[in-house]
Amino acid sequence: MVDRALFTAMSGEKSSMEGMQIAAANLANVNTPGYRADYPLVASHVLDGNSAQNARVLSYDGSTYSDFEPGPIGYTGNSLDVAISGEGFIAVQNKDGKEGYTRAGNFRLNQDGLLTSSRGNLILGIDGPITVPQAKRVSINKDGAVLALPIGETEKDIVEVGRLKLVKPDVTKLIKGEDGMFYINGEGQSEASDSVNLVPEFLEGSNIDAVRTLVDLIDVSRRFEFHGKLAKSVDDKGFSCNSLLKDLV
Amino acid sequence: MDSALWTARTGLEAQHKHLAIISNNLANANTTGFKKNRAEFEDLVYQVFKQPGAATSDQTHSPNGIVVGTGVKLADNKKMFTQGPITQTNNSLDITISGRGFLKVEVPGDSDLSYTRAGSLQVNNQGQLTMHNGYVIQPPITIPEGAQNINISKDGAVSVTTPNSTDEIGRIETADFINPSGLLAMGENLYKETNGSGQPILGTPGVDGFGTLQQGCLEGSNVNVVEEMVDLVEAQRTFEMSSKAVSAIDGILQTLIRES
């Protein structure tokens, strides 16, 4: 039989382990355009609140929340790259037809001429997905208009083939979906906003601060080892206890 | 949640940001009219474990206390509006503001005026004087067709020589601000007014402390490359020192885990 302190230590270890997993996932995405860092929420949970001495306070991992701080933006020179400076998101339609939001502005054209994200999800314009005809040159301007220079035409005949749907939803209502895009909690879509600053030919990196995450990793791994030490210590005491009892009987 | 570790981490993050500021300065060492940014740091809030001057007995007070700091942060990143080096280009549309003042520019799609120090002017297809990127200088000055010589005087009077005569066709006005460092840098060599900069003060170049206009010259970037390189080395070493603190703390924690 072992002291119930082992389970308290185990809850701490589990939280630290989850913290390490989140830190590792963040570090893995240091180079992903538009990625938002996740942070764990840890709460304490009192077990057996009846006793005067609260010796059983477990920690449990509530959930994660995403950090919506803007990441660094850098010039790429690609005509289909856009970055958002400040708040705001680009509306994208996922494979199930639901509207999601992203900051990753590295667009491309698929074989049907539709403007898509790097994963193949359709970028939404204010009138739905944007189709670009065969063109010599495609570009996006800072108001979100997608401009194409059709083959055979001159500079004066640049035509607007769509306008990006840029939104500024309340970030407290956004949750990260499995595909990395953000969705409004519950159902619903956000209205297009005209106060989003788009910077064409730039790309926003992930908002992971590598320096901070690495130091957090050190912090979390040492914490994990502390809990391990505690668990071992409890185990040793239980062992000594058992051997004492064994001698008595 | 080690406090020493968190404090050391702030040092790393601050120098990391410092490097970004220095890189921007170095990247713009050749940008006409660029004004360098200077990073300033401040210490973070202190935790008081024992109040200095607390009474130790009825007659005595403790001369100091235990007050522990929590690190550093980047407090300020202000643009230094010192004059950049002036180079002669002998191009009649290049002007430099020697002293205080900004040219007023209209950016399409923006009802507010923007301001610039980049005086490499050009003429657009309607004959208007514009910045190098086509934004029209305000108030608009139109160079008539057939102009052979454009002359811009120290106080901004623009006169043009045509085969028939020499006429003054307009005046370049400059604007100054009480606190130019408070202007919002927009990129493209442009600045915009903010609450911090104060209202623009309109004036004539050369009068009442406004800088004069010099034709045929360009103002270079005021980045001093030597100073930036020294700052770079300093930032790197300070980063390394904080990182040494992180390793030391990590070592302590490892010892604790191993030996206890």
Short mmCIF file of C-alpha atoms in Angstrom, two decimals:
data_model
loop_
_atom_site.label_atom_id
_atom_site.label_comp_id
_atom_site.label_asym_id
_atom_site.label_seq_id
_atom_site.Cartn_x
_atom_site.Cartn_y
_atom_site.Cartn_z
CA MET A 1 0.00 0.00 0.00
CA VAL A 2 1.36 3.37 -0.88
CA ASP A 3 0.59 6.83 0.45
CA ARG A 4 -2.03 8.74 -1.51
CA ALA A 5 0.58 11.45 -1.94
CA LEU A 6 1.67 9.39 -4.93
CA PHE A 7 -1.49 10.37 -6.79
CA THR A 8 -0.96 14.01 -5.97
CA ALA A 9 2.54 13.76 -7.38
CA MET A 10 1.20 11.93 -10.40
CA SER A 11 -1.29 14.71 -11.18
CA GLY A 12 1.58 17.19 -11.15
CA GLU A 13 3.64 14.97 -13.40
CA LYS A 14 0.76 14.63 -15.85
CA SER A 15 0.32 18.40 -16.04
CA SER A 16 4.03 18.92 -16.60
CA MET A 17 4.05 16.25 -19.26
CA GLU A 18 1.17 17.94 -21.05
CA GLY A 19 3.01 21.26 -20.70
CA MET A 20 6.04 19.69 -22.40
CA GLN A 21 3.92 18.35 -25.22
CA ILE A 22 2.44 21.78 -25.84
CA ALA A 23 5.89 23.39 -25.75
CA ALA A 24 7.17 20.78 -28.22
CA ALA A 25 4.23 21.37 -30.55
CA ASN A 26 4.91 25.11 -30.41
CA LEU A 27 8.62 24.63 -31.18
CA ALA A 28 7.82 22.32 -34.07
CA ASN A 29 5.77 25.16 -35.59
CA VAL A 30 8.33 27.92 -35.26
CA ASN A 31 8.47 28.14 -39.06
CA THR A 32 4.79 27.67 -39.89
CA PRO A 33 3.30 30.82 -41.43
CA GLY A 34 0.43 32.26 -39.44
CA TYR A 35 0.68 29.74 -36.59
CA ARG A 36 -0.66 30.91 -33.21
CA ALA A 37 1.09 29.60 -30.09
CA ASP A 38 -0.85 27.53 -27.58
CA TYR A 39 -0.43 27.83 -23.84
CA PRO A 40 -1.68 25.38 -21.21
CA LEU A 41 -4.09 26.31 -18.49
CA VAL A 42 -3.44 24.50 -15.23
CA ALA A 43 -5.90 24.61 -12.39
CA SER A 44 -5.85 23.14 -8.92
CA HIS A 45 -8.53 20.78 -7.72
CA VAL A 46 -9.08 20.08 -4.03
CA LEU A 47 -9.96 16.49 -3.22
CA ASP A 48 -11.65 15.62 0.04
CA GLY A 49 -12.43 19.15 1.11
CA ASN A 50 -13.91 17.94 4.38
CA SER A 51 -10.69 17.43 6.27
CA ALA A 52 -9.22 20.46 8.03
CA GLN A 53 -5.81 19.81 6.48
CA ASN A 54 -6.08 20.10 2.73
CA ALA A 55 -3.31 17.73 1.88
CA ARG A 56 -4.84 16.51 -1.36
CA VAL A 57 -4.82 19.29 -3.88
CA LEU A 58 -4.36 17.86 -7.34
CA SER A 59 -3.45 19.79 -10.42
CA TYR A 60 -5.27 19.17 -13.60
CA ASP A 61 -4.83 20.57 -17.04
CA GLY A 62 -7.89 22.60 -17.94
CA SER A 63 -7.29 23.17 -21.62
CA THR A 64 -5.11 25.20 -23.92
CA TYR A 65 -5.69 28.69 -25.17
CA SER A 66 -4.20 30.32 -28.23
CA ASP A 67 -2.08 33.43 -28.15
CA PHE A 68 -3.31 35.97 -30.68
CA GLU A 69 -0.30 38.30 -30.52
CA PRO A 70 0.77 39.22 -34.05
CA GLY A 71 3.81 37.37 -35.27
CA PRO A 72 6.70 38.95 -37.18
CA ILE A 73 5.97 39.81 -40.81
CA GLY A 74 8.61 39.54 -43.50
CA TYR A 75 8.87 40.54 -47.13
CA THR A 76 8.75 37.58 -49.54
CA GLY A 77 8.07 39.24 -52.89
CA ASN A 78 5.57 36.53 -53.88
CA SER A 79 2.57 38.09 -55.57
CA LEU A 80 0.18 35.67 -53.85
CA ASP A 81 1.50 36.21 -50.32
CA VAL A 82 -0.33 38.50 -47.93
CA ALA A 83 0.15 39.29 -44.26
CA ILE A 84 -2.18 40.99 -41.81
CA SER A 85 -0.62 43.77 -39.78
CA GLY A 86 -2.38 43.95 -36.42
CA GLU A 87 -5.74 42.29 -35.74
CA GLY A 88 -7.85 40.36 -38.18
CA PHE A 89 -8.12 37.08 -40.07
CA ILE A 90 -8.65 35.82 -43.61
CA ALA A 91 -11.81 33.77 -44.17
CA VAL A 92 -11.27 30.31 -45.61
CA GLN A 93 -13.70 27.54 -46.47
CA ASN A 94 -12.63 24.15 -45.12
CA LYS A 95 -13.25 20.81 -46.79
CA ASP A 96 -16.64 20.43 -45.03
CA GLY A 97 -17.84 23.79 -46.29
CA LYS A 98 -17.51 25.51 -42.93
CA GLU A 99 -16.01 28.97 -42.69
CA GLY A 100 -12.77 29.12 -40.76
CA TYR A 101 -10.27 31.87 -40.11
CA THR A 102 -6.55 31.91 -40.58
CA ARG A 103 -3.56 34.26 -40.56
CA ALA A 104 -1.52 32.18 -42.98
CA GLY A 105 -1.38 34.29 -46.12
CA ASN A 106 0.65 31.99 -48.38
CA PHE A 107 -1.93 31.41 -51.11
CA ARG A 108 -1.70 29.46 -54.33
CA LEU A 109 -3.88 28.69 -57.32
CA ASN A 110 -5.14 25.14 -57.78
CA GLN A 111 -5.62 23.42 -61.11
CA ASP A 112 -9.13 24.86 -61.50
CA GLY A 113 -7.89 28.41 -60.99
CA LEU A 114 -9.36 28.72 -57.51
CA LEU A 115 -7.41 30.69 -54.91
CA THR A 116 -6.52 28.27 -52.10
CA SER A 117 -4.53 28.17 -48.90
CA SER A 118 -1.33 26.15 -48.76
CA ARG A 119 -3.42 23.17 -47.59
CA GLY A 120 -5.88 23.40 -50.47
CA ASN A 121 -8.76 25.05 -48.59
CA LEU A 122 -10.59 27.65 -50.67
CA ILE A 123 -9.96 31.27 -49.80
CA LEU A 124 -13.26 33.11 -49.42
CA GLY A 125 -13.93 36.42 -51.07
CA ILE A 126 -16.87 38.61 -50.13
CA ASP A 127 -18.87 36.77 -52.81
CA GLY A 128 -17.57 33.28 -52.13
CA PRO A 129 -14.52 31.39 -53.41
CA ILE A 130 -12.34 33.35 -55.81
CA THR A 131 -11.67 31.96 -59.30
CA VAL A 132 -8.79 33.45 -61.21
CA PRO A 133 -8.86 33.13 -65.02
CA GLN A 134 -5.77 32.25 -67.01
CA ALA A 135 -3.57 35.25 -66.45
CA LYS A 136 -0.09 36.52 -67.11
CA ARG A 137 0.11 37.94 -63.63
CA VAL A 138 -2.00 37.77 -60.49
CA SER A 139 -1.57 40.08 -57.53
CA ILE A 140 -3.40 41.16 -54.40
CA ASN A 141 -3.54 44.81 -53.34
CA LYS A 142 -3.73 46.23 -49.85
CA ASP A 143 -7.53 46.46 -49.89
CA GLY A 144 -7.78 42.72 -50.49
CA ALA A 145 -8.71 42.98 -54.19
CA VAL A 146 -7.36 40.09 -56.23
CA LEU A 147 -6.19 41.52 -59.55
CA ALA A 148 -5.38 39.52 -62.68
CA LEU A 149 -3.78 40.58 -65.93
CA PRO A 150 -5.45 38.31 -68.52
CA ILE A 151 -3.33 36.80 -71.26
CA GLY A 152 -3.30 38.95 -74.34
CA GLU A 153 -4.25 42.14 -72.52
CA THR A 154 -2.09 45.13 -71.68
CA GLU A 155 -1.38 46.73 -68.30
CA LYS A 156 -4.41 48.99 -68.56
CA ASP A 157 -6.79 46.03 -68.58
CA ILE A 158 -6.00 44.58 -65.19
CA VAL A 159 -9.27 43.23 -63.85
CA GLU A 160 -10.46 42.61 -60.29
CA VAL A 161 -11.58 39.00 -60.00
CA GLY A 162 -12.55 39.02 -56.35
CA ARG A 163 -12.02 40.69 -53.00
CA LEU A 164 -10.74 38.82 -49.95
CA LYS A 165 -13.13 38.46 -47.04
CA LEU A 166 -11.20 39.91 -44.12
CA VAL A 167 -12.75 39.60 -40.68
CA LYS A 168 -12.12 40.86 -37.17
CA PRO A 169 -14.03 38.46 -34.90
CA ASP A 170 -13.92 38.58 -31.11
CA VAL A 171 -10.90 36.41 -30.36
CA THR A 172 -12.37 35.18 -27.08
CA LYS A 173 -14.96 33.27 -29.12
CA LEU A 174 -12.46 31.52 -31.39
CA ILE A 175 -11.33 27.96 -30.92
CA LYS A 176 -8.61 26.21 -32.87
CA GLY A 177 -9.91 23.41 -35.07
CA GLU A 178 -8.06 20.22 -35.94
CA ASP A 179 -6.84 21.68 -39.21
CA GLY A 180 -5.16 24.60 -37.46
CA MET A 181 -7.76 27.13 -38.52
CA PHE A 182 -9.91 29.04 -36.07
CA TYR A 183 -13.66 28.64 -35.85
CA ILE A 184 -16.27 30.61 -33.97
CA ASN A 185 -17.25 28.66 -30.85
CA GLY A 186 -20.65 27.20 -31.49
CA GLU A 187 -21.88 28.05 -34.95
CA GLY A 188 -21.68 31.25 -36.83
CA GLN A 189 -19.59 33.36 -39.10
CA SER A 190 -18.08 36.75 -38.76
CA GLU A 191 -19.01 39.72 -40.92
CA ALA A 192 -16.43 41.16 -43.29
CA SER A 193 -14.54 44.06 -41.78
CA ASP A 194 -12.88 46.93 -43.62
CA SER A 195 -10.49 47.86 -40.83
CA VAL A 196 -8.06 44.98 -41.35
CA ASN A 197 -4.63 46.08 -42.60
CA LEU A 198 -3.43 43.79 -45.36
CA VAL A 199 0.21 43.91 -46.44
CA PRO A 200 0.72 42.27 -49.86
CA GLU A 201 3.90 40.35 -50.72
CA PHE A 202 4.62 39.85 -47.03
CA LEU A 203 4.10 36.74 -44.94
CA GLU A 204 3.42 36.52 -41.21
CA GLY A 205 5.48 33.96 -39.36
CA SER A 206 4.36 32.06 -36.31
CA ASN A 207 4.03 34.03 -33.11
CA ILE A 208 6.12 31.54 -31.15
CA ASP A 209 8.91 33.34 -29.39
CA ALA A 210 11.59 30.65 -29.68
CA VAL A 211 13.62 32.17 -26.85
CA ARG A 212 10.69 32.11 -24.42
CA THR A 213 9.54 28.64 -25.46
CA LEU A 214 13.00 27.12 -24.99
CA VAL A 215 13.30 28.61 -21.51
CA ASP A 216 9.76 27.37 -20.76
CA LEU A 217 10.87 23.94 -21.88
CA ILE A 218 13.74 24.02 -19.37
CA ASP A 219 11.29 25.18 -16.70
CA VAL A 220 8.74 22.48 -17.51
CA SER A 221 11.27 19.62 -17.77
CA ARG A 222 12.79 20.45 -14.39
CA ARG A 223 9.30 20.65 -12.92
CA PHE A 224 8.53 17.24 -14.37
CA GLU A 225 11.69 15.85 -12.77
CA PHE A 226 10.71 17.35 -9.41
CA HIS A 227 7.41 15.52 -9.55
CA GLY A 228 9.20 12.34 -10.53
CA LYS A 229 11.52 12.74 -7.53
CA LEU A 230 8.51 13.27 -5.28
CA ALA A 231 6.81 10.17 -6.62
CA LYS A 232 9.97 8.13 -6.08
CA SER A 233 10.34 9.51 -2.57
CA VAL A 234 6.75 8.53 -1.72
CA ASP A 235 7.38 5.12 -3.19
CA ASP A 236 10.50 4.64 -1.03
CA LYS A 237 8.61 5.63 2.12
CA GLY A 238 5.87 3.15 1.26
CA PHE A 239 8.49 0.48 0.77
CA SER A 240 10.09 1.23 4.17
CA CYS A 241 6.64 1.28 5.74
CA ASN A 242 5.80 -2.09 4.26
CA SER A 243 9.07 -3.63 5.41
CA LEU A 244 8.43 -2.39 8.98
CA LEU A 245 4.98 -3.98 8.95
CA LYS A 246 6.40 -7.15 7.48
CA ASP A 247 8.80 -7.47 10.42
CA LEU A 248 6.04 -6.94 12.96
CA VAL A 249 3.72 -9.62 11.64
CA MET B 1 8.03 28.56 -12.02
CA ASP B 2 11.47 29.51 -10.85
CA SER B 3 11.74 33.27 -10.36
CA ALA B 4 15.42 33.35 -11.26
CA LEU B 5 14.65 31.55 -14.51
CA TRP B 6 11.85 33.93 -15.42
CA THR B 7 14.06 36.93 -14.69
CA ALA B 8 16.84 35.55 -16.87
CA ARG B 9 14.33 34.89 -19.62
CA THR B 10 13.32 38.55 -19.71
CA GLY B 11 16.95 39.40 -20.36
CA LEU B 12 17.06 37.04 -23.32
CA GLU B 13 13.80 38.35 -24.77
CA ALA B 14 14.85 41.99 -24.39
CA GLN B 15 18.17 41.51 -26.20
CA HIS B 16 16.42 39.49 -28.89
CA LYS B 17 14.17 42.49 -29.56
CA HIS B 18 17.23 44.75 -29.44
CA LEU B 19 18.80 42.70 -32.21
CA ALA B 20 15.68 43.17 -34.34
CA ILE B 21 15.93 46.95 -33.89
CA ILE B 22 19.65 47.01 -34.75
CA SER B 23 19.03 44.83 -37.82
CA ASN B 24 16.42 47.28 -39.06
CA ASN B 25 18.84 50.16 -38.62
CA LEU B 26 21.62 48.33 -40.46
CA ALA B 27 19.29 47.24 -43.27
CA ASN B 28 18.39 50.92 -43.78
CA ALA B 29 21.91 52.29 -43.64
CA ASN B 30 21.48 53.48 -47.21
CA THR B 31 17.84 54.57 -47.22
CA THR B 32 17.38 58.24 -48.15
CA GLY B 33 16.01 60.22 -45.24
CA PHE B 34 15.91 57.22 -42.87
CA LYS B 35 15.98 57.98 -39.15
CA LYS B 36 17.46 55.33 -36.87
CA ASN B 37 15.64 53.79 -33.92
CA ARG B 38 17.30 53.54 -30.56
CA ALA B 39 16.26 50.88 -28.06
CA GLU B 40 15.91 51.85 -24.43
CA PHE B 41 15.37 49.35 -21.62
CA GLU B 42 13.87 49.67 -18.19
CA ASP B 43 13.81 47.41 -15.16
CA LEU B 44 10.57 45.62 -14.35
CA VAL B 45 8.58 45.92 -11.14
CA TYR B 46 10.26 44.87 -7.87
CA GLN B 47 8.90 42.44 -5.30
CA VAL B 48 9.20 43.73 -1.75
CA PHE B 49 9.94 40.95 0.71
CA LYS B 50 11.01 43.30 3.48
CA GLN B 51 10.12 46.98 3.36
CA PRO B 52 13.13 49.31 3.54
CA GLY B 53 12.85 51.62 6.53
CA ALA B 54 10.47 49.36 8.41
CA ALA B 55 10.63 49.80 12.17
CA THR B 56 12.89 47.27 13.88
CA SER B 57 12.19 48.63 17.35
CA ASP B 58 10.59 51.69 18.86
CA GLN B 59 13.59 53.84 18.03
CA THR B 60 15.28 52.23 15.07
CA HIS B 61 14.42 51.52 11.46
CA SER B 62 16.07 49.09 9.11
CA PRO B 63 18.34 50.99 6.71
CA ASN B 64 17.45 48.79 3.76
CA GLY B 65 15.08 45.99 2.93
CA ILE B 66 14.84 43.00 0.65
CA VAL B 67 13.52 44.12 -2.70
CA VAL B 68 14.03 41.76 -5.64
CA GLY B 69 13.70 42.76 -9.27
CA THR B 70 11.91 40.71 -11.90
CA GLY B 71 13.88 41.51 -15.02
CA VAL B 72 14.04 43.91 -17.90
CA LYS B 73 11.80 45.04 -20.70
CA LEU B 74 12.10 47.14 -23.81
CA ALA B 75 10.68 50.50 -22.76
CA ASP B 76 11.16 52.60 -25.81
CA ASN B 77 12.26 52.38 -29.39
CA LYS B 78 12.28 55.99 -30.44
CA LYS B 79 13.34 57.36 -33.77
CA MET B 80 16.27 59.76 -33.50
CA PHE B 81 15.69 62.77 -35.74
CA THR B 82 19.27 63.91 -36.06
CA GLN B 83 20.37 65.25 -39.43
CA GLY B 84 21.69 62.64 -41.83
CA PRO B 85 24.77 63.27 -44.01
CA ILE B 86 24.04 65.48 -47.02
CA THR B 87 25.42 64.36 -50.38
CA GLN B 88 25.59 66.44 -53.56
CA THR B 89 23.79 64.87 -56.49
CA ASN B 90 23.40 67.94 -58.73
CA ASN B 91 19.99 66.64 -59.77
CA SER B 92 17.62 69.61 -59.85
CA LEU B 93 14.71 67.61 -58.40
CA ASP B 94 16.66 66.35 -55.37
CA ILE B 95 16.11 68.44 -52.29
CA THR B 96 17.24 68.13 -48.70
CA ILE B 97 15.77 69.74 -45.64
CA SER B 98 18.76 71.02 -43.71
CA GLY B 99 17.39 71.34 -40.17
CA ARG B 100 13.88 70.74 -38.87
CA GLY B 101 10.83 70.09 -40.99
CA PHE B 102 9.07 67.56 -43.21
CA LEU B 103 7.59 67.61 -46.69
CA LYS B 104 3.83 67.09 -46.78
CA VAL B 105 2.59 64.25 -48.93
CA GLU B 106 -0.82 62.93 -49.93
CA VAL B 107 -1.15 59.14 -49.95
CA PRO B 108 -4.00 57.84 -52.18
CA GLY B 109 -6.88 56.43 -50.15
CA ASP B 110 -5.89 58.34 -47.02
CA SER B 111 -7.57 61.61 -46.11
CA ASP B 112 -4.83 62.53 -43.61
CA LEU B 113 -1.51 63.99 -44.69
CA SER B 114 1.70 62.02 -44.40
CA TYR B 115 5.14 63.50 -43.91
CA THR B 116 8.56 62.61 -45.24
CA ARG B 117 12.22 63.65 -45.20
CA ALA B 118 13.04 61.82 -48.44
CA GLY B 119 13.57 64.61 -50.93
CA SER B 120 14.30 62.61 -54.07
CA LEU B 121 11.43 64.22 -55.98
CA GLN B 122 10.09 63.31 -59.39
CA VAL B 123 7.51 64.66 -61.81
CA ASN B 124 4.44 62.58 -62.65
CA ASN B 125 2.57 62.41 -65.96
CA GLN B 126 0.57 65.50 -65.03
CA GLY B 127 3.68 67.48 -64.24
CA GLN B 128 3.11 67.43 -60.47
CA LEU B 129 6.00 67.16 -58.07
CA THR B 130 5.85 63.77 -56.34
CA MET B 131 7.90 61.59 -54.02
CA HIS B 132 9.91 58.78 -55.60
CA ASN B 133 6.87 56.49 -55.21
CA GLY B 134 4.42 58.78 -56.95
CA TYR B 135 2.69 60.31 -53.91
CA VAL B 136 1.98 63.97 -54.65
CA ILE B 137 3.72 66.65 -52.60
CA GLN B 138 1.20 68.98 -50.94
CA PRO B 139 0.31 71.66 -51.82
CA PRO B 140 0.59 70.35 -55.40
CA ILE B 141 3.10 72.13 -57.61
CA THR B 142 2.80 71.57 -61.34
CA ILE B 143 5.81 72.00 -63.60
CA PRO B 144 4.58 73.39 -66.93
CA GLU B 145 5.49 71.74 -70.23
CA GLY B 146 8.59 72.98 -71.93
CA ALA B 147 10.32 73.86 -68.66
CA GLN B 148 14.04 73.90 -69.18
CA ASN B 149 15.29 74.65 -65.71
CA ILE B 150 13.70 74.11 -62.32
CA ASN B 151 15.06 76.17 -59.45
CA ILE B 152 14.11 75.63 -55.82
CA SER B 153 15.24 78.33 -53.43
CA LYS B 154 16.26 77.95 -49.79
CA ASP B 155 12.81 79.08 -48.64
CA GLY B 156 10.94 76.76 -50.96
CA ALA B 157 10.06 79.03 -53.90
CA VAL B 158 9.92 76.91 -57.06
CA SER B 159 10.69 78.85 -60.23
CA VAL B 160 10.80 77.49 -63.74
CA THR B 161 12.66 78.80 -66.79
CA THR B 162 10.81 78.48 -70.11
CA PRO B 163 12.03 79.85 -73.45
CA ASN B 164 10.04 83.03 -72.81
CA SER B 165 10.57 83.83 -69.14
CA THR B 166 11.36 82.74 -65.63
CA ASP B 167 8.30 82.40 -63.38
CA GLU B 168 7.71 81.41 -59.81
CA ILE B 169 5.13 78.61 -60.06
CA GLY B 170 4.68 77.67 -56.43
CA ARG B 171 6.20 77.24 -53.02
CA ILE B 172 7.19 74.04 -51.19
CA GLU B 173 5.90 74.25 -47.63
CA THR B 174 7.35 72.27 -44.78
CA ALA B 175 5.72 71.20 -41.51
CA ASP B 176 7.41 70.66 -38.19
CA PHE B 177 6.32 68.89 -35.02
CA ILE B 178 7.07 69.61 -31.36
CA ASN B 179 8.02 65.95 -30.90
CA PRO B 180 9.08 64.36 -34.21
CA SER B 181 9.97 61.13 -32.36
CA GLY B 182 6.27 60.76 -31.64
CA LEU B 183 5.40 60.43 -35.33
CA LEU B 184 4.18 57.05 -36.50
CA ALA B 185 6.58 55.49 -39.00
CA MET B 186 4.50 53.99 -41.82
CA GLY B 187 7.27 52.63 -44.00
CA GLU B 188 7.87 53.94 -47.55
CA ASN B 189 9.81 56.83 -45.91
CA LEU B 190 6.52 58.22 -44.57
CA TYR B 191 5.39 59.40 -41.13
CA LYS B 192 1.98 60.26 -39.77
CA GLU B 193 0.86 62.60 -37.01
CA THR B 194 -0.13 61.07 -33.64
CA ASN B 195 -1.16 62.36 -30.22
CA GLY B 196 2.47 61.98 -29.19
CA SER B 197 3.95 64.11 -31.94
CA GLY B 198 1.70 67.10 -31.54
CA GLN B 199 -0.11 69.01 -34.28
CA PRO B 200 1.87 69.90 -37.41
CA ILE B 201 3.23 73.44 -37.35
CA LEU B 202 3.19 74.91 -40.85
CA GLY B 203 5.90 77.29 -41.87
CA THR B 204 8.30 78.57 -44.48
CA PRO B 205 11.69 76.88 -44.80
CA GLY B 206 14.41 78.99 -43.20
CA VAL B 207 12.05 81.10 -41.07
CA ASP B 208 11.56 80.74 -37.29
CA GLY B 209 13.79 77.73 -36.82
CA PHE B 210 12.52 75.72 -39.79
CA GLY B 211 15.26 74.02 -41.80
CA THR B 212 16.23 75.39 -45.21
CA LEU B 213 15.78 73.53 -48.48
CA GLN B 214 18.90 72.68 -50.44
CA GLN B 215 18.46 71.78 -54.09
CA GLY B 216 20.75 69.24 -55.72
CA CYS B 217 21.43 67.38 -52.47
CA LEU B 218 19.99 64.32 -50.76
CA GLU B 219 19.90 63.53 -47.04
CA GLY B 220 21.26 60.07 -46.34
CA SER B 221 20.32 57.74 -43.52
CA ASN B 222 21.43 58.92 -40.07
CA VAL B 223 22.46 55.38 -39.14
CA ASN B 224 26.04 55.31 -37.89
CA VAL B 225 27.20 51.86 -38.94
CA VAL B 226 30.06 51.80 -36.44
CA GLU B 227 27.71 52.62 -33.57
CA GLU B 228 25.28 49.90 -34.71
CA MET B 229 28.03 47.28 -34.94
CA VAL B 230 29.15 48.09 -31.40
CA ASP B 231 25.52 47.88 -30.22
CA LEU B 232 25.26 44.54 -32.00
CA VAL B 233 28.25 43.15 -30.12
CA GLU B 234 26.85 44.53 -26.87
CA ALA B 235 23.44 42.98 -27.47
CA GLN B 236 25.01 39.66 -28.29
CA ARG B 237 27.17 39.64 -25.17
CA THR B 238 24.28 40.71 -22.93
CA PHE B 239 22.19 37.93 -24.47
CA GLU B 240 24.99 35.46 -23.76
CA MET B 241 25.24 36.62 -20.16
CA SER B 242 21.52 36.08 -19.57
CA SER B 243 21.80 32.73 -21.27
CA LYS B 244 24.66 31.85 -18.89
CA ALA B 245 22.31 32.74 -16.04
CA VAL B 246 19.73 30.35 -17.52
CA SER B 247 22.30 27.51 -17.68
CA ALA B 248 23.42 28.20 -14.14
CA ILE B 249 19.85 28.05 -12.85
CA ASP B 250 19.24 24.90 -14.85
CA GLY B 251 22.38 23.42 -13.29
CA ILE B 252 21.16 24.28 -9.80
CA LEU B 253 17.82 22.61 -10.45
CA GLN B 254 19.51 19.53 -11.83
CA THR B 255 21.76 19.31 -8.74
CA LEU B 256 18.72 19.62 -6.53
CA ILE B 257 16.97 16.81 -8.34
CA ARG B 258 20.01 14.57 -8.41
CA GLU B 259 21.31 15.03 -4.89
CA SER B 260 18.11 15.24 -2.87
#
